[in-house]
């Protein structure tokens, strides 16, 4: 009897434990649902908190193998990264969601995941991949009769065509999406479509039609607090008024747009709106305000790593300085704009190669998506199938599909690998050609140095031998000593330049900026070089006492090399004039001579690091071409720039800038 009572109590205990475990599981799912709702509501206002809640859901769901909750957590983090403009991180989270959902396919979540991956690609400007994912989303939504994602995927296809500037195709997709949204009374979908139709009219310069659509979309979005649509629509309305020269209205709408984009923390929208405000203030000729806003846009774009917006901001900043007649600053920022634009193109090429593994992974996911959708349908149909033969045929069909997919994937990988090897081969050949050119340049440079160092030493040896053998008068000895000093000074300057150049190549030189009088430095070099030349030159110094801040030794060497160059290529009885021009932030020192000048070819190559120009002076003074290259390096290391103006037989004017104190 006791045995049976024990069995009953044990069974009752197991029953209670099972009920408790079931109750805890229900409580956990309810708790995780609340956390997901919190995270979703905080996506714009408190993004760190939203990511924390979503991460907690992922961690708890993983412990209990609740894959749908894991997937939802990754989707929310992905959407936040999209808002922040971190599209690669968004793609990683959406791929993690896909990895989880494939274990237990859920058509509703699967459609959302595939659509989000397409959206990630669209933001990264990989429109081909994006369009394929949106088509796959639409296909899945039609099969499962999910009208919501039919509308979204069709709308996203329209965005792809708009980015590609195929506006008619974009409009047709948007209107098709609008019909679906209206059929299910999806007002938010209607707001999205109106906003994009308005933008298409703006791109076609139909500003009145654009304003009608944009204001209708704005009205609907405000009812549902869809802040992204509100902010974007306000900016676009402002742009329409800007084009219509209604500048007051343009400013009002742009300010409202900026306030909302800042509130929701959308850096991408912020920089777009700030750049629109820059254009507005340029048109109003409020150039100081425009400059301040452009710098604010650059700061946000740098923090959020938004290359396209940064390129546009630098372009606008260059335009602002041009309007202020500050052409040096304008040119400087235009160079940054151009270089950044080129580097973005290069970066896209590098990313395409370095992300080959990711592309292969994504390609595999494409086939898995196709397999998952067919598997869900097969599972539903198999419940009704009783015939053993039919089940056998379905298994054979699935096996053949997998085999074909495997063969196709293998072929695709092989083609991509061959393409990568071909590109690598071409890159290697290009580098080998560059290396060969550099070796030729090195050999030429060493030959010149050997000749220029050997010649004065041989001359010195010959002079000393002559003095020893023949016996010289006091006057002849003085002349020889002057000649020795002249050649020794030339050799010393060559060795100094060679040492400085060597230190530069080894990155062993540091810039030590101090304040010093530029006039004093010029006068010292004029006195030094006047004593070492046998030419009778008129050297005029028209420089007031002016304090600059730079590395004193570097600027001293630059002045000495450029002045020495002018003396070398100026005829006897020639003239050299040194003068300065003060600017806002720096001083320009100019050294002008009436010597033999430069040809067009020499002018184009004089500062080229990959070319060596050797040329003897008017008194057959030797030269290596090294001094001017050192001068350029040292001036630029101190934040200045160097240039030359010349014509053949018309003399040269070398100029370089030095920052003020």
Short mmCIF file of N, CA and C in Angstrom, two decimals, residues 237-326:
data_model
loop_
_atom_site.label_atom_id
_atom_site.label_comp_id
_atom_site.label_asym_id
_atom_site.label_seq_id
_atom_site.Cartn_x
_atom_site.Cartn_y
_atom_site.Cartn_z
N UNK A 237 10.02 69.67 -48.67
CA UNK A 237 9.17 70.85 -48.88
C UNK A 237 10.03 72.11 -48.87
N UNK A 238 11.00 72.15 -47.92
CA UNK A 238 11.91 73.29 -47.88
C UNK A 238 12.70 73.44 -49.16
N UNK A 239 13.15 72.30 -49.73
CA UNK A 239 13.90 72.35 -50.99
C UNK A 239 13.04 72.87 -52.14
N UNK A 240 11.76 72.46 -52.15
CA UNK A 240 10.86 72.97 -53.19
C UNK A 240 10.74 74.49 -53.10
N UNK A 241 10.54 75.00 -51.89
CA UNK A 241 10.43 76.45 -51.72
C UNK A 241 11.75 77.15 -52.07
N UNK A 242 12.87 76.47 -51.80
CA UNK A 242 14.16 77.03 -52.17
C UNK A 242 14.26 77.20 -53.69
N UNK A 243 13.81 76.22 -54.43
CA UNK A 243 13.84 76.30 -55.90
C UNK A 243 12.85 77.34 -56.42
N UNK A 244 11.77 77.57 -55.67
CA UNK A 244 10.77 78.57 -56.09
C UNK A 244 11.14 79.98 -55.59
N UNK A 245 12.35 80.07 -54.91
CA UNK A 245 12.83 81.35 -54.37
C UNK A 245 11.95 81.91 -53.26
N UNK A 246 11.15 81.04 -52.64
CA UNK A 246 10.41 81.44 -51.44
C UNK A 246 11.30 81.07 -50.25
N UNK A 247 12.31 81.91 -50.00
CA UNK A 247 13.39 81.53 -49.08
C UNK A 247 12.95 81.52 -47.63
N UNK A 248 12.01 82.39 -47.25
CA UNK A 248 11.53 82.39 -45.86
C UNK A 248 10.85 81.07 -45.52
N UNK A 249 9.96 80.62 -46.41
CA UNK A 249 9.27 79.34 -46.19
C UNK A 249 10.26 78.19 -46.20
N UNK A 250 11.23 78.25 -47.08
CA UNK A 250 12.25 77.20 -47.14
C UNK A 250 12.96 77.07 -45.80
N UNK A 251 13.35 78.21 -45.21
CA UNK A 251 14.05 78.19 -43.93
C UNK A 251 13.20 77.62 -42.81
N UNK A 252 11.91 77.97 -42.79
CA UNK A 252 11.00 77.48 -41.74
C UNK A 252 10.90 75.96 -41.79
N UNK A 253 10.65 75.39 -42.96
CA UNK A 253 10.48 73.94 -43.07
C UNK A 253 11.79 73.20 -42.80
N UNK A 254 12.91 73.76 -43.25
CA UNK A 254 14.19 73.09 -43.00
C UNK A 254 14.53 73.07 -41.50
N UNK A 255 14.22 74.16 -40.79
CA UNK A 255 14.47 74.20 -39.35
C UNK A 255 13.63 73.16 -38.61
N UNK A 256 12.36 73.03 -39.01
CA UNK A 256 11.49 72.01 -38.40
C UNK A 256 12.03 70.60 -38.67
N UNK A 257 12.50 70.38 -39.90
CA UNK A 257 13.05 69.07 -40.27
C UNK A 257 14.28 68.75 -39.44
N UNK A 258 15.17 69.73 -39.25
CA UNK A 258 16.39 69.50 -38.48
C UNK A 258 16.07 69.19 -37.02
N UNK A 259 15.10 69.89 -36.46
CA UNK A 259 14.73 69.67 -35.06
C UNK A 259 14.26 68.23 -34.84
N UNK A 260 13.45 67.71 -35.75
CA UNK A 260 12.92 66.35 -35.60
C UNK A 260 14.01 65.31 -35.84
N UNK A 261 14.85 65.50 -36.87
CA UNK A 261 15.91 64.52 -37.15
C UNK A 261 16.91 64.46 -36.01
N UNK A 262 17.17 65.61 -35.37
CA UNK A 262 18.06 65.62 -34.20
C UNK A 262 17.43 64.88 -33.02
N UNK A 263 16.14 65.07 -32.86
CA UNK A 263 15.42 64.42 -31.76
C UNK A 263 15.45 62.91 -31.88
N UNK A 264 15.30 62.38 -33.10
CA UNK A 264 15.26 60.92 -33.28
C UNK A 264 16.65 60.34 -33.49
N UNK A 265 17.67 61.19 -33.57
CA UNK A 265 19.04 60.72 -33.69
C UNK A 265 19.39 60.12 -35.03
N UNK A 266 18.73 60.57 -36.10
CA UNK A 266 19.01 60.05 -37.44
C UNK A 266 20.08 60.93 -38.09
N UNK A 267 21.35 60.46 -38.01
CA UNK A 267 22.48 61.26 -38.51
C UNK A 267 22.39 61.48 -40.01
N UNK A 268 21.90 60.48 -40.73
CA UNK A 268 21.81 60.60 -42.19
C UNK A 268 20.89 61.75 -42.58
N UNK A 269 19.69 61.80 -41.94
CA UNK A 269 18.76 62.90 -42.21
C UNK A 269 19.34 64.24 -41.77
N UNK A 270 20.03 64.25 -40.60
CA UNK A 270 20.60 65.50 -40.09
C UNK A 270 21.56 66.12 -41.10
N UNK A 271 22.50 65.31 -41.61
CA UNK A 271 23.49 65.87 -42.53
C UNK A 271 22.85 66.33 -43.83
N UNK A 272 21.86 65.59 -44.33
CA UNK A 272 21.16 66.01 -45.56
C UNK A 272 20.48 67.36 -45.35
N UNK A 273 19.83 67.51 -44.20
CA UNK A 273 19.09 68.75 -43.91
C UNK A 273 20.07 69.91 -43.71
N UNK A 274 21.16 69.65 -42.98
CA UNK A 274 22.17 70.70 -42.77
C UNK A 274 22.74 71.18 -44.10
N UNK A 275 23.02 70.26 -45.01
CA UNK A 275 23.55 70.66 -46.32
C UNK A 275 22.51 71.47 -47.11
N UNK A 276 21.22 71.11 -46.95
CA UNK A 276 20.17 71.92 -47.60
C UNK A 276 20.14 73.34 -47.02
N UNK A 277 20.34 73.45 -45.69
CA UNK A 277 20.38 74.77 -45.07
C UNK A 277 21.59 75.57 -45.55
N UNK A 278 22.71 74.88 -45.81
CA UNK A 278 23.88 75.56 -46.36
C UNK A 278 23.53 76.19 -47.71
N UNK A 279 22.87 75.41 -48.58
CA UNK A 279 22.49 75.93 -49.89
C UNK A 279 21.56 77.13 -49.76
N UNK A 280 20.64 77.05 -48.79
CA UNK A 280 19.72 78.17 -48.56
C UNK A 280 20.49 79.43 -48.16
N UNK A 281 21.43 79.31 -47.22
CA UNK A 281 22.16 80.48 -46.73
C UNK A 281 23.13 81.02 -47.78
N UNK A 282 23.64 80.16 -48.65
CA UNK A 282 24.46 80.65 -49.77
C UNK A 282 23.61 81.51 -50.68
N UNK A 283 22.38 81.06 -50.93
CA UNK A 283 21.48 81.81 -51.80
C UNK A 283 21.10 83.15 -51.17
N UNK A 284 21.02 83.17 -49.81
CA UNK A 284 20.71 84.40 -49.09
C UNK A 284 21.96 85.27 -48.88
N UNK A 285 23.13 84.75 -49.35
CA UNK A 285 24.42 85.43 -49.20
C UNK A 285 24.82 85.58 -47.73
N UNK A 286 24.30 84.67 -46.87
CA UNK A 286 24.71 84.65 -45.46
C UNK A 286 25.84 83.62 -45.34
N UNK A 287 27.01 84.04 -45.83
CA UNK A 287 28.09 83.07 -46.03
C UNK A 287 28.72 82.62 -44.71
N UNK A 288 28.76 83.49 -43.70
CA UNK A 288 29.31 83.07 -42.41
C UNK A 288 28.44 82.01 -41.76
N UNK A 289 27.12 82.20 -41.83
CA UNK A 289 26.19 81.20 -41.28
C UNK A 289 26.31 79.91 -42.06
N UNK A 290 26.39 80.02 -43.39
CA UNK A 290 26.53 78.83 -44.24
C UNK A 290 27.79 78.06 -43.87
N UNK A 291 28.89 78.78 -43.64
CA UNK A 291 30.16 78.12 -43.27
C UNK A 291 30.02 77.36 -41.96
N UNK A 292 29.37 77.99 -40.96
CA UNK A 292 29.18 77.35 -39.65
C UNK A 292 28.35 76.07 -39.77
N UNK A 293 27.26 76.12 -40.55
CA UNK A 293 26.40 74.95 -40.72
C UNK A 293 27.14 73.85 -41.47
N UNK A 294 27.92 74.22 -42.48
CA UNK A 294 28.69 73.22 -43.25
C UNK A 294 29.67 72.49 -42.35
N UNK A 295 30.34 73.22 -41.45
CA UNK A 295 31.28 72.59 -40.52
C UNK A 295 30.55 71.66 -39.54
N UNK A 296 29.33 72.05 -39.14
CA UNK A 296 28.52 71.18 -38.28
C UNK A 296 28.16 69.89 -39.01
N UNK A 297 27.79 70.01 -40.29
CA UNK A 297 27.45 68.83 -41.10
C UNK A 297 28.66 67.91 -41.24
N UNK A 298 29.84 68.51 -41.48
CA UNK A 298 31.07 67.72 -41.61
C UNK A 298 31.36 66.95 -40.33
N UNK A 299 31.16 67.60 -39.19
CA UNK A 299 31.43 66.95 -37.90
C UNK A 299 30.54 65.72 -37.71
N UNK A 300 29.23 65.86 -37.99
CA UNK A 300 28.31 64.74 -37.82
C UNK A 300 28.62 63.64 -38.82
N UNK A 301 28.92 64.02 -40.07
CA UNK A 301 29.23 63.02 -41.11
C UNK A 301 30.47 62.23 -40.76
N UNK A 302 31.49 62.91 -40.19
CA UNK A 302 32.71 62.19 -39.78
C UNK A 302 32.41 61.23 -38.64
N UNK A 303 31.63 61.68 -37.65
CA UNK A 303 31.31 60.82 -36.51
C UNK A 303 30.54 59.58 -36.94
N UNK A 304 29.67 59.71 -37.94
CA UNK A 304 28.82 58.60 -38.37
C UNK A 304 29.37 57.88 -39.61
N UNK A 305 30.58 58.28 -40.06
CA UNK A 305 31.24 57.63 -41.20
C UNK A 305 30.36 57.66 -42.46
N UNK A 306 29.77 58.82 -42.75
CA UNK A 306 28.89 58.96 -43.92
C UNK A 306 29.65 59.68 -45.03
N UNK A 307 30.26 58.88 -45.92
CA UNK A 307 31.15 59.42 -46.94
C UNK A 307 30.47 60.33 -47.93
N UNK A 308 29.28 59.93 -48.44
CA UNK A 308 28.61 60.73 -49.47
C UNK A 308 28.25 62.11 -48.95
N UNK A 309 27.71 62.16 -47.70
CA UNK A 309 27.34 63.45 -47.12
C UNK A 309 28.58 64.31 -46.88
N UNK A 310 29.69 63.67 -46.50
CA UNK A 310 30.93 64.40 -46.25
C UNK A 310 31.46 65.02 -47.54
N UNK A 311 31.38 64.28 -48.64
CA UNK A 311 31.80 64.80 -49.95
C UNK A 311 30.99 66.04 -50.30
N UNK A 312 29.66 65.98 -50.12
CA UNK A 312 28.80 67.12 -50.45
C UNK A 312 29.10 68.32 -49.56
N UNK A 313 29.37 68.06 -48.26
CA UNK A 313 29.66 69.16 -47.33
C UNK A 313 30.93 69.89 -47.72
N UNK A 314 31.98 69.15 -48.10
CA UNK A 314 33.23 69.80 -48.52
C UNK A 314 33.03 70.59 -49.81
N UNK A 315 32.19 70.06 -50.71
CA UNK A 315 31.89 70.79 -51.95
C UNK A 315 31.25 72.14 -51.63
N UNK A 316 30.28 72.12 -50.72
CA UNK A 316 29.58 73.36 -50.35
C UNK A 316 30.53 74.33 -49.65
N UNK A 317 31.43 73.80 -48.79
CA UNK A 317 32.37 74.67 -48.09
C UNK A 317 33.33 75.34 -49.09
N UNK A 318 33.74 74.60 -50.11
CA UNK A 318 34.59 75.18 -51.16
C UNK A 318 33.85 76.31 -51.88
N UNK A 319 32.54 76.09 -52.15
CA UNK A 319 31.73 77.10 -52.83
C UNK A 319 31.60 78.36 -51.98
N UNK A 320 31.46 78.18 -50.65
CA UNK A 320 31.33 79.33 -49.74
C UNK A 320 32.58 80.20 -49.80
N UNK A 321 33.76 79.57 -49.73
CA UNK A 321 35.00 80.34 -49.77
C UNK A 321 35.19 81.00 -51.14
N UNK A 322 34.74 80.34 -52.19
CA UNK A 322 34.84 80.95 -53.52
C UNK A 322 34.00 82.23 -53.58
N UNK A 323 32.78 82.15 -52.98
CA UNK A 323 31.92 83.34 -52.98
C UNK A 323 32.55 84.49 -52.16
N UNK A 324 33.42 84.14 -51.18
CA UNK A 324 34.08 85.16 -50.36
C UNK A 324 35.41 85.61 -50.96
N UNK A 325 35.70 85.11 -52.18
CA UNK A 325 36.95 85.42 -52.88
C UNK A 325 38.18 84.90 -52.14
N UNK A 326 37.97 83.89 -51.27
CA UNK A 326 39.10 83.24 -50.59
C UNK A 326 39.47 82.00 -51.40
#
